[in-house]
Short mmCIF file of C-alpha atoms and ligand atoms in Angstrom, two decimals:
data_model
loop_
_atom_site.label_atom_id
_atom_site.label_comp_id
_atom_site.label_asym_id
_atom_site.label_seq_id
_atom_site.Cartn_x
_atom_site.Cartn_y
_atom_site.Cartn_z
CA UNK A 9 8.01 45.13 6.67
CA UNK A 10 7.89 41.37 7.33
CA UNK A 11 5.00 39.65 5.56
CA UNK A 12 3.35 36.64 7.19
CA UNK A 13 0.94 34.65 5.06
CA UNK A 14 -1.84 32.89 6.97
CA UNK A 15 -2.63 29.80 4.90
CA UNK A 16 -5.18 27.58 6.59
CA UNK A 17 -8.79 26.48 6.10
CA UNK A 18 -11.12 29.49 5.98
CA UNK A 19 -12.70 28.82 9.39
CA UNK A 20 -9.36 29.22 11.18
CA UNK A 21 -8.90 32.86 10.26
CA UNK A 22 -11.42 34.09 12.82
CA UNK A 23 -9.40 32.31 15.53
CA UNK A 24 -6.14 34.04 14.69
CA UNK A 25 -7.04 37.39 13.04
CA UNK A 26 -6.73 39.21 16.36
CA UNK A 27 -4.64 37.03 18.66
CA UNK A 28 -1.76 36.50 16.22
CA UNK A 29 -1.10 40.21 15.46
CA UNK A 30 -1.35 40.86 19.21
CA UNK A 31 1.18 38.10 19.98
CA UNK A 32 3.55 39.38 17.27
CA UNK A 33 3.33 42.87 18.73
CA UNK A 34 4.00 41.56 22.21
CA UNK A 35 7.04 39.68 20.89
CA UNK A 36 8.31 42.93 19.37
CA UNK A 37 7.91 41.74 15.77
CA UNK A 38 6.82 44.31 13.20
CA UNK A 39 4.91 42.26 10.66
CA UNK A 40 1.91 42.30 8.38
CA UNK A 41 -0.37 39.25 8.75
CA UNK A 42 -2.33 38.59 5.58
CA UNK A 43 -4.37 35.89 3.89
CA UNK A 44 -3.23 36.96 0.43
CA UNK A 45 0.16 38.05 -0.81
CA UNK A 46 2.36 37.64 -3.87
CA UNK A 47 4.37 34.48 -3.09
CA UNK A 48 7.71 36.19 -3.69
CA UNK A 49 6.87 38.78 -1.00
CA UNK A 50 6.12 36.28 1.78
CA UNK A 51 8.61 35.95 4.65
CA UNK A 52 6.79 33.33 6.77
CA UNK A 53 3.87 31.00 6.18
CA UNK A 54 1.60 30.12 9.09
CA UNK A 55 0.18 26.89 7.80
CA UNK A 56 -2.51 24.27 8.25
CA UNK A 57 -3.25 21.90 5.36
CA UNK A 58 -5.65 23.49 2.85
CA UNK A 59 -6.48 23.19 -0.84
CA UNK A 60 -5.11 26.60 -1.82
CA UNK A 61 -1.46 25.92 -0.95
CA UNK A 62 0.17 22.66 -1.95
CA UNK A 63 3.13 23.96 -3.93
CA UNK A 64 5.63 25.92 -1.82
CA UNK A 65 8.13 26.54 -4.66
CA UNK A 66 6.94 30.08 -5.53
CA UNK A 67 7.62 31.19 -1.93
CA UNK A 68 11.24 31.84 -2.67
CA UNK A 69 11.74 34.34 0.17
CA UNK A 70 9.94 32.37 2.90
CA UNK A 71 12.26 31.73 5.82
CA UNK A 72 10.02 29.18 7.54
CA UNK A 73 6.71 27.36 7.35
CA UNK A 74 5.11 27.37 10.79
CA UNK A 75 2.55 24.59 11.23
CA UNK A 76 -0.49 25.29 13.37
CA UNK A 77 -0.86 21.56 14.00
CA UNK A 78 1.29 19.23 16.09
CA UNK A 79 1.05 16.36 13.59
CA UNK A 80 2.81 17.11 10.30
CA UNK A 81 2.45 13.74 8.54
CA UNK A 82 0.48 15.25 5.64
CA UNK A 83 3.12 17.86 4.74
CA UNK A 84 6.44 16.45 5.90
CA UNK A 85 6.82 14.52 2.64
CA UNK A 86 5.85 17.45 0.37
CA UNK A 87 8.90 17.78 -1.86
CA UNK A 88 8.08 21.38 -2.80
CA UNK A 89 8.39 22.37 0.86
CA UNK A 90 12.11 22.99 1.27
CA UNK A 91 11.88 25.80 3.82
CA UNK A 92 12.46 24.99 7.52
CA UNK A 93 9.24 23.49 8.91
CA UNK A 94 8.18 23.85 12.54
CA UNK A 95 5.31 22.05 14.26
CA UNK A 96 3.03 23.16 17.05
CA UNK A 97 4.02 22.56 20.64
CA UNK A 98 1.48 24.49 22.66
CA UNK A 99 0.70 24.59 26.31
CA UNK A 100 -3.05 24.60 25.61
CA UNK A 101 -2.70 21.52 23.40
CA UNK A 102 -0.77 19.72 26.14
CA UNK A 103 -3.26 20.57 28.86
CA UNK A 104 -6.19 19.47 26.69
CA UNK A 105 -4.51 16.16 25.85
CA UNK A 106 -3.66 15.53 29.49
CA UNK A 107 -7.31 15.99 30.45
CA UNK A 108 -8.48 13.64 27.67
CA UNK A 109 -5.98 10.93 28.49
CA UNK A 110 -6.43 11.16 32.26
CA UNK A 111 -10.22 11.09 31.84
CA UNK A 112 -10.22 7.99 29.66
CA UNK A 113 -7.59 6.19 31.72
CA UNK A 114 -9.63 6.80 34.88
CA UNK A 115 -12.82 5.66 33.14
CA UNK A 116 -11.24 2.29 32.39
CA UNK A 117 -9.36 2.07 35.66
CA UNK A 118 -12.47 2.72 37.76
CA UNK A 119 -14.74 0.58 35.56
CA UNK A 120 -17.17 3.49 35.29
CA UNK A 121 -19.07 1.96 32.37
CA UNK A 122 -20.43 -0.71 34.69
CA UNK A 123 -22.32 1.91 36.66
CA UNK A 124 -23.18 4.36 33.88
CA UNK A 125 -25.10 1.69 31.95
CA UNK A 126 -26.75 -0.65 34.45
CA UNK A 127 -30.22 -1.32 33.04
CA UNK A 128 -30.72 -4.35 35.33
CA UNK A 129 -30.14 -2.15 38.43
CA UNK A 130 -27.61 -4.63 39.73
CA UNK A 131 -25.95 -3.76 43.04
CA UNK A 132 -22.47 -4.92 42.10
CA UNK A 133 -19.88 -3.89 44.63
CA UNK A 134 -16.74 -4.33 42.58
CA UNK A 135 -14.11 -2.02 44.00
CA UNK A 136 -11.39 -1.10 41.52
CA UNK A 137 -7.77 -1.64 42.50
CA UNK A 138 -5.71 1.36 43.46
CA UNK A 139 -3.96 3.16 40.61
CA UNK A 140 -0.67 1.85 41.98
CA UNK A 141 -1.80 -1.66 40.97
CA UNK A 142 -2.70 -0.69 37.39
CA UNK A 143 0.30 -0.57 35.04
CA UNK A 144 -0.07 2.01 32.28
CA UNK A 145 2.14 2.35 29.22
CA UNK A 146 2.42 5.50 27.13
CA UNK A 147 3.93 5.05 23.67
CA UNK A 148 5.59 8.35 22.72
CA UNK A 149 7.33 10.62 25.20
CA UNK A 150 7.22 13.84 23.22
CA UNK A 151 5.55 17.11 24.15
CA UNK A 152 2.19 15.38 24.64
CA UNK A 153 3.23 11.88 25.73
CA UNK A 154 5.58 13.06 28.45
CA UNK A 155 3.05 15.51 29.90
CA UNK A 156 0.34 12.84 29.97
CA UNK A 157 2.67 10.20 31.40
CA UNK A 158 3.74 12.50 34.24
CA UNK A 159 0.12 13.39 35.02
CA UNK A 160 -0.78 9.68 35.19
CA UNK A 161 2.21 8.96 37.41
CA UNK A 162 1.07 11.84 39.66
CA UNK A 163 -2.30 10.07 39.96
CA UNK A 164 -0.42 7.04 41.27
CA UNK A 165 -0.23 4.76 38.22
CA UNK A 166 3.02 2.92 37.61
CA UNK A 167 3.79 4.39 34.18
CA UNK A 168 6.14 3.07 31.54
CA UNK A 169 6.98 5.42 28.67
CA UNK A 170 8.45 4.40 25.35
CA UNK A 171 10.22 6.54 22.77
CA UNK A 172 12.72 6.32 19.96
CA UNK A 173 15.64 7.84 21.87
CA UNK A 174 16.43 7.22 25.53
CA UNK A 175 14.64 9.48 28.00
CA UNK A 176 15.17 9.81 31.71
CA UNK A 177 12.09 11.25 33.39
CA UNK A 178 11.61 11.34 37.14
CA UNK A 179 8.80 9.03 38.25
CA UNK A 180 8.53 7.07 34.98
CA UNK A 181 10.06 3.85 33.76
CA UNK A 182 11.49 4.91 30.41
CA UNK A 183 12.23 2.43 27.63
CA UNK A 184 13.28 3.04 24.07
CA UNK A 185 13.90 1.53 20.69
CA UNK A 186 12.46 -1.64 19.17
CA UNK A 187 13.78 -3.82 21.99
CA UNK A 188 12.09 -1.64 24.62
CA UNK A 189 8.68 -1.86 22.95
CA UNK A 190 8.01 -5.49 23.84
CA UNK A 191 8.91 -4.80 27.46
CA UNK A 192 6.82 -1.62 27.55
CA UNK A 193 3.71 -3.40 26.26
CA UNK A 194 4.07 -6.66 28.16
CA UNK A 195 1.56 -6.81 30.99
CA UNK A 196 0.29 -3.25 30.56
CA UNK A 197 -3.35 -2.89 31.59
CA UNK A 198 -3.87 0.44 29.84
CA UNK A 199 -1.92 1.50 26.73
CA UNK A 200 -1.96 5.07 25.41
CA UNK A 201 -0.55 5.74 21.93
CA UNK A 202 0.79 9.27 21.46
CA UNK A 203 3.20 8.75 18.59
CA UNK A 204 3.42 10.70 15.35
CA UNK A 205 2.53 8.86 12.16
CA UNK A 206 5.69 7.99 10.24
CA UNK A 207 6.87 5.14 8.04
CA UNK A 208 8.20 3.50 11.22
CA UNK A 209 5.11 3.90 13.39
CA UNK A 210 2.44 2.96 10.84
CA UNK A 211 0.64 -0.21 11.99
CA UNK A 212 2.85 -0.32 15.08
CA UNK A 213 -0.03 -1.83 17.03
CA UNK A 214 -0.35 -4.99 14.96
CA UNK A 215 -1.60 -8.44 15.99
CA UNK A 216 1.72 -9.42 17.55
CA UNK A 217 1.94 -6.30 19.71
CA UNK A 218 -1.76 -6.27 20.62
CA UNK A 219 -1.15 -9.68 22.17
CA UNK A 220 1.41 -8.32 24.65
CA UNK A 221 -0.65 -6.26 27.13
CA UNK A 222 -2.53 -8.00 29.94
CA UNK A 223 -5.66 -9.80 28.77
CA UNK A 224 -8.59 -7.38 28.69
CA UNK A 225 -6.34 -4.29 28.58
CA UNK A 226 -7.69 -0.95 27.39
CA UNK A 227 -6.16 0.84 24.41
CA UNK A 228 -6.50 4.61 24.12
CA UNK A 229 -5.37 6.14 20.83
CA UNK A 230 -5.30 9.91 20.51
CA UNK A 231 -2.16 9.75 18.29
CA UNK A 232 -3.03 8.87 14.70
CA UNK A 233 -5.40 6.27 13.28
CA UNK A 234 -2.83 4.47 11.15
CA UNK A 235 -0.71 3.64 14.23
CA UNK A 236 -3.17 0.77 14.62
CA UNK A 237 -3.81 -2.18 12.33
CA UNK A 238 -7.61 -1.92 12.39
CA UNK A 239 -8.30 -5.54 11.45
CA UNK A 240 -5.91 -6.77 14.13
CA UNK A 241 -7.56 -4.55 16.73
CA UNK A 242 -11.06 -5.71 15.81
CA UNK A 243 -9.88 -9.32 16.10
CA UNK A 244 -8.23 -8.62 19.48
CA UNK A 245 -11.45 -6.95 20.72
CA UNK A 246 -13.62 -9.85 19.55
CA UNK A 247 -11.32 -12.30 21.23
CA UNK A 248 -11.25 -10.34 24.51
CA UNK A 249 -7.48 -9.78 24.45
CA UNK A 250 -8.22 -6.06 24.24
CA UNK A 251 -11.10 -5.24 26.58
CA UNK A 252 -11.88 -1.78 25.24
CA UNK A 253 -10.51 0.66 22.69
CA UNK A 254 -11.04 4.38 22.98
CA UNK A 255 -10.17 5.82 19.59
CA UNK A 256 -9.99 9.51 18.72
CA UNK A 257 -8.23 9.33 15.36
CA UNK A 258 -8.81 7.20 12.28
CA UNK A 259 -7.35 6.40 8.88
CA UNK A 260 -10.34 8.11 7.30
CA UNK A 261 -11.92 11.06 9.07
CA UNK A 262 -14.78 11.53 9.60
CA UNK A 263 -15.00 7.82 10.42
CA UNK A 264 -17.25 6.33 7.68
CA UNK A 265 -20.77 5.56 8.79
CA UNK A 266 -20.41 1.85 8.07
CA UNK A 267 -17.07 1.39 9.86
CA UNK A 268 -17.20 -1.53 12.34
CA UNK A 269 -15.78 0.67 15.10
CA UNK A 270 -19.07 2.60 15.35
CA UNK A 271 -21.11 -0.48 16.19
CA UNK A 272 -18.56 -2.40 18.23
CA UNK A 273 -19.72 -2.71 21.87
CA UNK A 274 -16.16 -2.38 23.19
CA UNK A 275 -15.07 0.62 21.14
CA UNK A 276 -15.56 4.26 22.08
CA UNK A 277 -15.24 6.62 19.15
CA UNK A 278 -14.43 10.25 19.87
CA UNK A 279 -14.32 12.49 16.76
CA UNK A 280 -10.72 13.79 16.82
CA UNK A 281 -11.37 16.00 19.80
CA UNK A 282 -8.71 14.76 22.21
CA UNK A 283 -7.05 18.13 22.06
CA UNK A 284 -6.65 21.01 19.70
CA UNK A 285 -4.29 23.88 19.13
CA UNK A 286 -5.51 26.76 21.29
CA UNK A 287 -5.22 30.06 19.38
CA UNK A 288 -4.27 32.17 22.44
CA UNK A 289 -1.29 30.03 23.37
CA UNK A 290 -0.42 28.87 19.84
CA UNK A 291 -0.20 32.47 18.60
CA UNK A 292 2.54 33.09 21.17
CA UNK A 293 4.49 30.07 19.90
CA UNK A 294 4.26 31.30 16.28
CA UNK A 295 5.23 34.84 17.30
CA UNK A 296 8.22 33.60 19.28
CA UNK A 297 9.47 31.62 16.31
CA UNK A 298 9.17 34.61 13.98
CA UNK A 299 11.02 36.72 16.55
CA UNK A 300 13.76 34.10 16.81
CA UNK A 301 14.13 33.83 13.07
CA UNK A 302 14.32 37.60 12.68
CA UNK A 303 16.95 37.74 15.44
CA UNK A 304 19.00 34.97 13.84
CA UNK A 305 18.23 32.55 16.69
CA UNK A 306 17.38 28.86 16.09
CA UNK A 307 13.73 28.01 15.54
CA UNK A 308 11.84 26.05 18.17
CA UNK A 309 10.09 22.72 17.36
CA UNK A 310 11.83 22.15 14.03
CA UNK A 311 10.64 19.08 12.16
CA UNK A 312 13.32 16.59 11.21
CA UNK A 313 12.34 15.60 7.64
CA UNK A 314 14.30 12.36 7.74
CA UNK A 315 12.58 11.14 10.91
CA UNK A 316 9.24 12.45 9.66
CA UNK A 317 8.28 14.28 12.87
P1 NDP B 24 6.52 14.83 19.54
O1 NDP B 24 7.16 14.89 18.20
O2 NDP B 24 6.86 15.85 20.55
O3 NDP B 24 6.80 13.40 20.20
C1 NDP B 24 6.78 12.22 19.49
C2 NDP B 24 7.22 11.08 20.39
O4 NDP B 24 7.12 9.86 19.66
C3 NDP B 24 8.68 11.23 20.81
O5 NDP B 24 8.85 10.79 22.13
C4 NDP B 24 9.40 10.30 19.85
O6 NDP B 24 10.61 9.75 20.33
C5 NDP B 24 8.37 9.20 19.71
N1 NDP B 24 8.60 8.44 18.46
C6 NDP B 24 8.53 8.88 17.18
N2 NDP B 24 8.84 7.89 16.32
C7 NDP B 24 9.14 6.82 17.09
C8 NDP B 24 9.54 5.50 16.81
N3 NDP B 24 9.71 5.08 15.54
N4 NDP B 24 9.77 4.66 17.83
C9 NDP B 24 9.61 5.07 19.12
N5 NDP B 24 9.23 6.32 19.46
C10 NDP B 24 8.99 7.17 18.45
O7 NDP B 24 4.94 14.80 19.26
P2 NDP B 24 3.77 15.30 20.23
O8 NDP B 24 3.93 14.63 21.54
O9 NDP B 24 3.65 16.75 20.20
O10 NDP B 24 2.50 14.72 19.44
C11 NDP B 24 2.34 13.32 19.20
C12 NDP B 24 1.22 13.10 18.20
O11 NDP B 24 -0.04 13.36 18.80
C13 NDP B 24 1.23 14.04 17.00
O12 NDP B 24 2.18 13.64 16.03
C14 NDP B 24 -0.17 13.88 16.50
O13 NDP B 24 -0.23 12.79 15.60
C15 NDP B 24 -0.98 13.54 17.75
N6 NDP B 24 -1.92 14.60 18.14
C16 NDP B 24 -3.25 14.28 18.25
C17 NDP B 24 -4.18 15.22 18.63
C18 NDP B 24 -5.61 14.86 18.79
O14 NDP B 24 -6.44 15.73 19.06
N7 NDP B 24 -5.98 13.61 18.68
C19 NDP B 24 -3.77 16.61 18.89
C20 NDP B 24 -2.36 16.84 18.73
C21 NDP B 24 -1.48 15.87 18.37
P3 NDP B 24 11.85 10.72 20.70
O15 NDP B 24 11.43 11.44 21.96
O16 NDP B 24 12.96 9.81 20.91
O17 NDP B 24 12.00 11.65 19.52
#
């Protein structure tokens, strides 16, 4: 019998205790899902970072470590983890992120804040431009970035997407590599960062790059906090170069009480809620990967350790 160890923070077990065995059964996998097992008996590890498992060396039989999270920056560099590592690409996660990004893009595009907080009861008839006149740039064209970029293009925004390798996606202007970044950011009125955190992407949005979008542009970051140089962003906000930042992720989470982002009038803090792995759909992804592995088929969503994502 195949043994699958569920190694995640305690609270997650309730989410998966029923849906994961059901998904495994549906995929035709005969397996035992457990929270405790002798390491040498474990065939797969369903994993989310937790204090109990940091050393993967005793899991000599494990054929894969299957991450419940999309971002793997905290485990990709773990030298004891030599088994194949997959990350989460989940339909529920994509739909949630699309809703978050579309909602915040439309908030800035339509200038909703002007009407939501209007203590002086001013009758200001400022009509927003059409979406077709509002250039949006999405940094990262992976599972999440591409889905969001397409949804924004469907709403009528002229969308530029940027990635490491060249992409060709109908309805988007796709740029890539370091040379494409300057072009992607130049003149953008809304910038969405949906990149993984790697050695290459850390502090990507520094002072030089924050100066490229149109003056007063909005920045929306549901990617990872360290993609942004915080001091540079605060300076760009104070100067008016960046008109508003909607930030969902931070270098330290929860965001410390005394962090300047909390009090800044042009920053919206959301507490890492842009999207989350949805157990119903994620369980199917995990089950499919176990089925593939058992059938000798290649795993889906394998992490490339050298790239870091
Ligand atoms: P993917 O791995 O599918 O996509 C990553 C994208 O970033 C790819 O397009 C990739 O390029 C691009 N990229 C990576 N490194 C570089 C680089 N150096 N230069 C240019 N482009 C680069 O990730 P997902 O779309 O699934 O997720 C993105 C991130 O979103 C996650 O890593 C996580 O940090 C964050 N996230 C946040 C959540 C939240 O609630 N706030 C929830 C879930 C995820 P290429 O296509 O060429 O490989």
